[in-house]
PDB file of C-alpha atoms in Angstrom:
ATOM      1  CA  HIS U   1     -29.874   4.037  10.230  1.00 72.00           C
ATOM      2  CA  GLY U   2     -30.375   6.014  13.334  1.00 83.00           C
ATOM      3  CA  ARG U   3     -32.923   3.220  14.701  1.00 88.00           C
ATOM      4  CA  LEU U   4     -30.453   0.697  14.309  1.00 85.00           C
ATOM      5  CA  GLU U   5     -28.150   2.156  15.993  1.00 88.00           C
ATOM      6  CA  ALA U   6     -30.265   3.445  18.802  1.00 92.00           C
ATOM      7  CA  PHE U   7     -31.531  -0.359  18.992  1.00 91.00           C
ATOM      8  CA  ALA U   8     -27.821  -1.521  18.870  1.00 92.00           C
ATOM      9  CA  ALA U   9     -27.159   0.664  22.215  1.00 94.00           C
ATOM     10  CA  HIS U  10     -29.586  -1.025  23.901  1.00 95.00           C
ATOM     11  CA  SER U  11     -29.167  -4.305  23.058  1.00 95.00           C
ATOM     12  CA  GLN U  12     -27.377  -7.391  24.826  1.00 96.00           C
ATOM     13  CA  VAL U  13     -26.416  -9.314  22.033  1.00 96.00           C
ATOM     14  CA  PRO U  14     -24.336  -7.970  18.856  1.00 93.00           C
ATOM     15  CA  VAL U  15     -26.472  -6.049  15.987  1.00 90.00           C
ATOM     16  CA  ILE U  16     -25.416  -5.627  12.512  1.00 85.00           C
ATOM     17  CA  ASN U  17     -26.750  -3.577   9.845  1.00 82.00           C
ATOM     18  CA  ALA U  18     -26.310  -6.181   6.771  1.00 86.00           C
ATOM     19  CA  LEU U  19     -27.408  -3.599   4.096  1.00 88.00           C
ATOM     20  CA  THR U  20     -27.621  -0.003   3.449  1.00 89.00           C
ATOM     21  CA  ASP U  21     -27.868   2.020   0.463  1.00 91.00           C
ATOM     22  CA  PHE U  22     -24.275   2.639   0.445  1.00 92.00           C
ATOM     23  CA  GLN U  23     -23.154  -0.608   1.612  1.00 92.00           C
ATOM     24  CA  HIS U  24     -23.897  -4.545   1.555  1.00 93.00           C
ATOM     25  CA  PRO U  25     -21.079  -6.408   3.642  1.00 91.00           C
ATOM     26  CA  CYS U  26     -23.023  -9.613   4.235  1.00 92.00           C
ATOM     27  CA  GLN U  27     -23.216 -10.097   0.547  1.00 94.00           C
ATOM     28  CA  LEU U  28     -19.330  -9.020  -0.434  1.00 93.00           C
ATOM     29  CA  LEU U  29     -18.322 -11.601   2.319  1.00 92.00           C
ATOM     30  CA  ALA U  30     -20.118 -14.353   0.470  1.00 95.00           C
ATOM     31  CA  ASP U  31     -18.894 -12.813  -2.690  1.00 93.00           C
ATOM     32  CA  ILE U  32     -15.183 -13.066  -1.159  1.00 91.00           C
ATOM     33  CA  GLN U  33     -15.725 -16.579   0.209  1.00 94.00           C
ATOM     34  CA  THR U  34     -16.895 -17.925  -3.065  1.00 96.00           C
ATOM     35  CA  TYR U  35     -13.803 -16.474  -4.790  1.00 93.00           C
ATOM     36  CA  ILE U  36     -11.443 -18.180  -2.320  1.00 93.00           C
ATOM     37  CA  GLU U  37     -13.179 -21.331  -2.668  1.00 97.00           C
ATOM     38  CA  HIS U  38     -13.082 -21.527  -6.373  1.00 97.00           C
ATOM     39  CA  ARG U  39      -9.905 -19.232  -7.070  1.00 94.00           C
ATOM     40  CA  GLY U  40      -7.965 -19.451  -4.026  1.00 94.00           C
ATOM     41  CA  ASP U  41      -6.445 -16.077  -2.304  1.00 91.00           C
ATOM     42  CA  ILE U  42      -7.839 -13.027  -3.411  1.00 87.00           C
ATOM     43  CA  ALA U  43      -5.175 -10.641  -1.668  1.00 86.00           C
ATOM     44  CA  GLY U  44      -2.954  -9.117  -4.479  1.00 85.00           C
ATOM     45  CA  ARG U  45      -5.455  -9.872  -7.301  1.00 87.00           C
ATOM     46  CA  THR U  46      -7.142  -7.736  -9.832  1.00 87.00           C
ATOM     47  CA  VAL U  47     -10.906  -7.634 -10.086  1.00 84.00           C
ATOM     48  CA  LEU U  48     -12.942  -6.047 -12.135  1.00 90.00           C
ATOM     49  CA  TRP U  49     -16.465  -4.667 -11.208  1.00 90.00           C
ATOM     50  CA  VAL U  50     -19.056  -4.672 -13.855  1.00 93.00           C
ATOM     51  CA  GLY U  51     -22.608  -2.653 -12.962  1.00 90.00           C
ATOM     52  CA  ASP U  52     -24.123   0.101 -11.085  1.00 90.00           C
ATOM     53  CA  GLY U  53     -22.250   2.390  -8.887  1.00 90.00           C
ATOM     54  CA  ASN U  54     -24.287   0.578  -6.030  1.00 94.00           C
ATOM     55  CA  ASN U  55     -23.720  -0.835  -2.324  1.00 94.00           C
ATOM     56  CA  MET U  56     -22.285  -3.577  -3.748  1.00 94.00           C
ATOM     57  CA  CYS U  57     -19.868  -1.477  -5.737  1.00 95.00           C
ATOM     58  CA  ASN U  58     -18.839   0.485  -2.820  1.00 94.00           C
ATOM     59  CA  SER U  59     -18.296  -2.301  -0.822  1.00 94.00           C
ATOM     60  CA  PHE U  60     -16.035  -4.042  -2.854  1.00 92.00           C
ATOM     61  CA  ILE U  61     -14.037  -1.038  -3.367  1.00 92.00           C
ATOM     62  CA  GLU U  62     -13.379  -0.934   0.532  1.00 91.00           C
ATOM     63  CA  ALA U  63     -12.885  -4.377   0.685  1.00 89.00           C
ATOM     64  CA  ALA U  64     -10.191  -3.837  -2.159  1.00 88.00           C
ATOM     65  CA  GLU U  65      -8.405  -1.299  -0.021  1.00 87.00           C
ATOM     66  CA  ARG U  66      -7.992  -4.030   2.921  1.00 83.00           C
ATOM     67  CA  PHE U  67      -7.086  -6.845   0.543  1.00 76.00           C
ATOM     68  CA  ASP U  68      -4.486  -5.107  -1.631  1.00 70.00           C
TER      69      ASP U  68
END
């Protein structure tokens, strides 16, 4: 991650870290977009996470705080 931050600091174009051991924000955005397309607005909804407590779970927890 440190190398990516150093690279981004010297880049003239935006640099994103799309995946870490702790977060997976791009997959989360795709999942939320799919939810909205099939079920409508996600704000105020209850969502259940079934699976390992991994980077996707962490991303969903963070998103839940923002969409509530």
